[in-house]
Short mmCIF file of C-alpha atoms in Angstrom, two decimals:
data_model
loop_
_atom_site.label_atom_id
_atom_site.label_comp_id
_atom_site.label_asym_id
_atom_site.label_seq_id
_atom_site.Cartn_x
_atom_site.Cartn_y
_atom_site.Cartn_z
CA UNK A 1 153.22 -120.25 96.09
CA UNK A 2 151.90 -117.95 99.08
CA UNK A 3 150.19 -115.28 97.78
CA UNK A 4 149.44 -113.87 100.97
CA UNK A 5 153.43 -112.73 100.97
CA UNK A 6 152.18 -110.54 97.49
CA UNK A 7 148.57 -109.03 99.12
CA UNK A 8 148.31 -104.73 99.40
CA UNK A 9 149.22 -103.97 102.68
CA UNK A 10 146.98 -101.23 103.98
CA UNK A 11 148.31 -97.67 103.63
CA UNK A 12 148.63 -95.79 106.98
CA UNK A 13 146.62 -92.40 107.21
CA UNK A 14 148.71 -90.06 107.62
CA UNK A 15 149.20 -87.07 110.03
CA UNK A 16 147.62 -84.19 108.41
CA UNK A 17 144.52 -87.27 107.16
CA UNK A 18 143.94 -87.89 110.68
CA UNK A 19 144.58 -83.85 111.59
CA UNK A 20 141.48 -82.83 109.47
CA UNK A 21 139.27 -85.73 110.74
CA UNK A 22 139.69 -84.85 114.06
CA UNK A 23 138.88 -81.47 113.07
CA UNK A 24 135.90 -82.44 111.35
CA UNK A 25 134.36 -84.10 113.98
CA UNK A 26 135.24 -81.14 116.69
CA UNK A 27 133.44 -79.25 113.85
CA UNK A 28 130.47 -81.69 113.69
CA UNK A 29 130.40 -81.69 117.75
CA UNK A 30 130.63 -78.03 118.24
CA UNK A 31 127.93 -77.13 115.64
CA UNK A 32 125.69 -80.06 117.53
CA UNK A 33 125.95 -78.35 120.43
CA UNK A 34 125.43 -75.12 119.51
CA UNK A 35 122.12 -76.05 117.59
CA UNK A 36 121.13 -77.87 120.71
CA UNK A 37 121.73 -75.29 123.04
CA UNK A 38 119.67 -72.27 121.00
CA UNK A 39 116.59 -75.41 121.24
CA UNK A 40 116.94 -75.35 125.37
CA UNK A 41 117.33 -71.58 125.11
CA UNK A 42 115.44 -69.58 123.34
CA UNK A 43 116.64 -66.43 123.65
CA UNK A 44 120.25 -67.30 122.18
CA UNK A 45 119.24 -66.08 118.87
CA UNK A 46 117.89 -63.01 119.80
CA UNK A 47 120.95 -62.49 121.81
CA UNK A 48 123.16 -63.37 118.88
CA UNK A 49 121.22 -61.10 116.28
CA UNK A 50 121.35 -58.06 118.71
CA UNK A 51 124.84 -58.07 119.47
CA UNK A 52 125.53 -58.91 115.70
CA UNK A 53 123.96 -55.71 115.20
CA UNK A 54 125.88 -53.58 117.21
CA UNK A 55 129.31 -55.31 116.33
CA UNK A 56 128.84 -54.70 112.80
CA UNK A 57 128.68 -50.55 113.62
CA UNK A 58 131.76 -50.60 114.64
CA UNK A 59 133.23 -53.03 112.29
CA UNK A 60 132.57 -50.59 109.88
CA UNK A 61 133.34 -47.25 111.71
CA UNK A 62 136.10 -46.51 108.69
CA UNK A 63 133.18 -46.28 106.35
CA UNK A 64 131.23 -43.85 108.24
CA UNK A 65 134.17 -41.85 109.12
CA UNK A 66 135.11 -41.15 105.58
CA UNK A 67 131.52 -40.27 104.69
CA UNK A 68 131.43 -37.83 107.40
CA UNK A 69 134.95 -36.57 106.51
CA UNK A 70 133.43 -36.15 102.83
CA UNK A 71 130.42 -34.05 104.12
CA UNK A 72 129.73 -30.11 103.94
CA UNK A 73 126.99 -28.06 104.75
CA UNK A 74 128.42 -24.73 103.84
CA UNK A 75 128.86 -22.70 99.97
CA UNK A 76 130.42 -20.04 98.83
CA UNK A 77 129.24 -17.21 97.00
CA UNK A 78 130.34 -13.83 95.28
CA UNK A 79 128.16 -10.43 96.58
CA UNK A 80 128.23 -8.48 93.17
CA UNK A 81 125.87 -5.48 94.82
CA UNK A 82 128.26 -3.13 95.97
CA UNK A 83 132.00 -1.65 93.99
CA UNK A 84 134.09 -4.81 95.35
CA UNK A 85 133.23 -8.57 94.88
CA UNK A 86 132.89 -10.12 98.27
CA UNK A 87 133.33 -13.55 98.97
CA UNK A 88 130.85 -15.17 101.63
CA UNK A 89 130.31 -18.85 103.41
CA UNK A 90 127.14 -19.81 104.49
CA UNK A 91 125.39 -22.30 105.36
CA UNK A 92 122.28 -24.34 103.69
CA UNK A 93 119.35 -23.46 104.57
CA UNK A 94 117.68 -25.94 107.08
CA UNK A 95 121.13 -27.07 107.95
CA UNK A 96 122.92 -24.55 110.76
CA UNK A 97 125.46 -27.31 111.67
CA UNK A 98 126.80 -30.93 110.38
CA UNK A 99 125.18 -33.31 113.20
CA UNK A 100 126.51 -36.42 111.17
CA UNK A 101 129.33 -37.06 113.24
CA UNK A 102 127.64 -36.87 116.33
CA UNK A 103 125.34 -39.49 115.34
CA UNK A 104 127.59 -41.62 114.17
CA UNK A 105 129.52 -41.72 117.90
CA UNK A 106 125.70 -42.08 119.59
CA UNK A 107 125.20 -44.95 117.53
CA UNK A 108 128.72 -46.24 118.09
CA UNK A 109 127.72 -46.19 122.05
CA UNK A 110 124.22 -47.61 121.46
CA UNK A 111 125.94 -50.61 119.63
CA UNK A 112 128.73 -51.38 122.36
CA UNK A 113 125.02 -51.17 124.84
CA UNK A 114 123.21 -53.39 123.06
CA UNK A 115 126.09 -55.87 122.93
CA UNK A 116 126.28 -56.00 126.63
CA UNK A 117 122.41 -56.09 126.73
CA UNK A 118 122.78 -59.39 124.51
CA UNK A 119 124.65 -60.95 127.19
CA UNK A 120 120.98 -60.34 129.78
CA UNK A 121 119.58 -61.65 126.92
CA UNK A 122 120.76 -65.02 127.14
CA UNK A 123 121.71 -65.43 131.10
CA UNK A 124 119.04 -63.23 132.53
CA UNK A 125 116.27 -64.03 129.96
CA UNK A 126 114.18 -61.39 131.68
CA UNK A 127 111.39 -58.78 130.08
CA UNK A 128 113.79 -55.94 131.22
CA UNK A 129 116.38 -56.28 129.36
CA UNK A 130 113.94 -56.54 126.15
CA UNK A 131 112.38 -53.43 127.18
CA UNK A 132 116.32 -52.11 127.13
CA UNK A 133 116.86 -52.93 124.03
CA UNK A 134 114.05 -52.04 122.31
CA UNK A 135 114.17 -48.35 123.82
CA UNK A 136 118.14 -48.28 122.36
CA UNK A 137 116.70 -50.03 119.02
CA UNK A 138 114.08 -47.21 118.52
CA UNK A 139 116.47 -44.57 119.42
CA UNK A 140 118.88 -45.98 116.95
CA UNK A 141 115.91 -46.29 114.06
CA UNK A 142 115.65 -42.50 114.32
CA UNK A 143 119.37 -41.34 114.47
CA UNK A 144 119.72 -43.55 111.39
CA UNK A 145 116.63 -41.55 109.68
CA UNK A 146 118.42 -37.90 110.66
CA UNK A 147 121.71 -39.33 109.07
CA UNK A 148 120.67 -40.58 105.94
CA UNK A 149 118.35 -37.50 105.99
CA UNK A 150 121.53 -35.26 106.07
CA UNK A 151 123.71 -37.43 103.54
CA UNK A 152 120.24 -37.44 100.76
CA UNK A 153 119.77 -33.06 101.69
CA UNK A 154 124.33 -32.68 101.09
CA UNK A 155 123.37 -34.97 97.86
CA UNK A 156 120.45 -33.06 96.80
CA UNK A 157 122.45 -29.75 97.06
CA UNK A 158 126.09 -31.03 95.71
CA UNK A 159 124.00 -32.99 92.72
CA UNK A 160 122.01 -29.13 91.56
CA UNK A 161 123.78 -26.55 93.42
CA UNK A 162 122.34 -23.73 95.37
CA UNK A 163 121.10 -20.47 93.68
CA UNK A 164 121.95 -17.02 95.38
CA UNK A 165 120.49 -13.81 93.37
CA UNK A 166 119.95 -15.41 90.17
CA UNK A 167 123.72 -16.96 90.35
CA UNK A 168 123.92 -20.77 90.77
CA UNK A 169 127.02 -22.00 93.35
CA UNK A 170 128.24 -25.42 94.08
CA UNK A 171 129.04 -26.66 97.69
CA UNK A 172 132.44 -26.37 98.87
CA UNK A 173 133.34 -30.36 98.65
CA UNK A 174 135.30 -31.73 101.75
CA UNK A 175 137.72 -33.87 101.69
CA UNK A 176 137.74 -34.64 98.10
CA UNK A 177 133.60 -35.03 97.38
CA UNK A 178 132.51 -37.91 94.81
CA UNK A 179 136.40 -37.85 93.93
CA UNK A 180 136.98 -39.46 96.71
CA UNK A 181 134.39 -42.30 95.89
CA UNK A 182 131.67 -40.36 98.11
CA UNK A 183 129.14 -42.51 96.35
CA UNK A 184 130.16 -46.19 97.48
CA UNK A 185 130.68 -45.00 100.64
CA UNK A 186 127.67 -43.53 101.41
CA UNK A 187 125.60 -46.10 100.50
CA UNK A 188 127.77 -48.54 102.58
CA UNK A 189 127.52 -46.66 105.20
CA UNK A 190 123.29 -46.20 104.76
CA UNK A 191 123.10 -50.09 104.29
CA UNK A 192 125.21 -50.73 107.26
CA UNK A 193 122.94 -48.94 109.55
CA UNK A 194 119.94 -50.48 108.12
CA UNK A 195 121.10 -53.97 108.76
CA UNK A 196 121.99 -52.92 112.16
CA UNK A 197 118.92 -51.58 112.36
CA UNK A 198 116.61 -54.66 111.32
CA UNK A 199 118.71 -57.03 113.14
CA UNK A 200 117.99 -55.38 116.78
CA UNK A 201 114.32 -55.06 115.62
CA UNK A 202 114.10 -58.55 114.53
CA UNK A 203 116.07 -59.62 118.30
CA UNK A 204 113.50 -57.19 119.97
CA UNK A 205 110.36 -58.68 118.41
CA UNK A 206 112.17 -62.59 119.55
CA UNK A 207 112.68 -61.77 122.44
CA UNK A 208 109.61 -60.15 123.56
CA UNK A 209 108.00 -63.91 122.39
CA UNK A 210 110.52 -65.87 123.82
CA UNK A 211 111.69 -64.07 126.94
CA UNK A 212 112.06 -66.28 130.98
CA UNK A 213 107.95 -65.27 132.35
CA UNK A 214 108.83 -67.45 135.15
CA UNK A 215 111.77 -65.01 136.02
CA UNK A 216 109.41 -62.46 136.00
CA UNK A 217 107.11 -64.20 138.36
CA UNK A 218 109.87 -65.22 140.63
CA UNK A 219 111.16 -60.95 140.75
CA UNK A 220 107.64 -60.82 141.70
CA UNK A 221 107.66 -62.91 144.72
#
């Protein structure tokens, strides 16, 4: 008898089989190249880290925009001196104005720069665009500073109040206070800025190491 008539004929691979191998290997390729080209240049990473860094700002722009939206600086109390109770607002002290949102929208810009700053990085390669950045980076380190300042000092005075004349008052919440889940995000928003923060640092600090000098020397020339 012919067994060859009764062998397993090999199953076909099908479609979607061969779909995800191909995919796998355009995978494989694409992460081969982009390993190779951050060897031949250098300043890829610190290109990618500082526009990480500012993208990540604005990615979460809805979670400093309802901290800021949750934010007061003012308080209301009763003047029991005279015949009639009067009712005052006022501000705390060491506080005239809520400078939150403008740093927020400074930092916003600062972000967008340093993206486009990330692009020199990598085609220019040059020490000015490293001195760019790290200018913006420091600039950004101390907004950050005055706005968690301002979110720990609205804390501080929400958490015990503020006494007037022997008469303890709370703040006047806005939009909603800790009902409005103040707490998460504040601290989202804090650790946000912080990894912004320590990624452009950690960018500036690569790319002062690994920045073109023989584009330097050729501006020279």
């Amino acid at each position: 008898m012919d067994q060859s008539r009764y062998e397993e004929v090999p199953k076909k691979e099908g479609k979607a089989g061969k779909a995800f191998k191909n995919f796998g290997k355009y995978l494989k390729t694409v992460m081969k190249s982009i390993v190779e080209s951050f060897k031949y240049n250098k300043m890829k990473l610190p290109a990618f880290l500082l526009g990480i860094g500012g993208v990540i700002i604005g990615l979460f722009l809805s979670v400093h925009a309802a901290t800021i939206q949750q934010l007061t600086y003012t308080y209301s109390y009763v003047d029991q001196s005279g015949e009639e109770l009067v009712k005052y607002t006022a501000n705390l002290p060491g506080m005239p104005y809520d400078y939150t949102g403008v740093v927020i929208f400074i930092l916003m810009l600062l972000g967008i720069l340093n993206i486009f700053i990330a692009l020199a990085f990598n085609s220019k390669q040059n020490k000015g665009s490293v001195v760019s950045a790290t200018i913006i980076t420091v600039v950004m380190i101390g907004l950050t500073i005055a706005y968690v300042y301002a979110i720990t000092y609205f804390k501080q005075y929400h958490d015990s109040g503020i006494e007037v004349n022997g008469t303890l008052y709370k703040l006047d919440l806005a939009g909603g206070g800790y009902e409005a889940n103040f707490e998460g995000n504040y601290m989202k928003s804090m650790i946000v800025l912080f990894i912004a923060d320590a990624l452009s640092l950690v960018a500036c600090v690569l790319g002062f190491i690994h920045y073109n000098r023989a584009y330097e020397k050729g501006d020279e020339r």
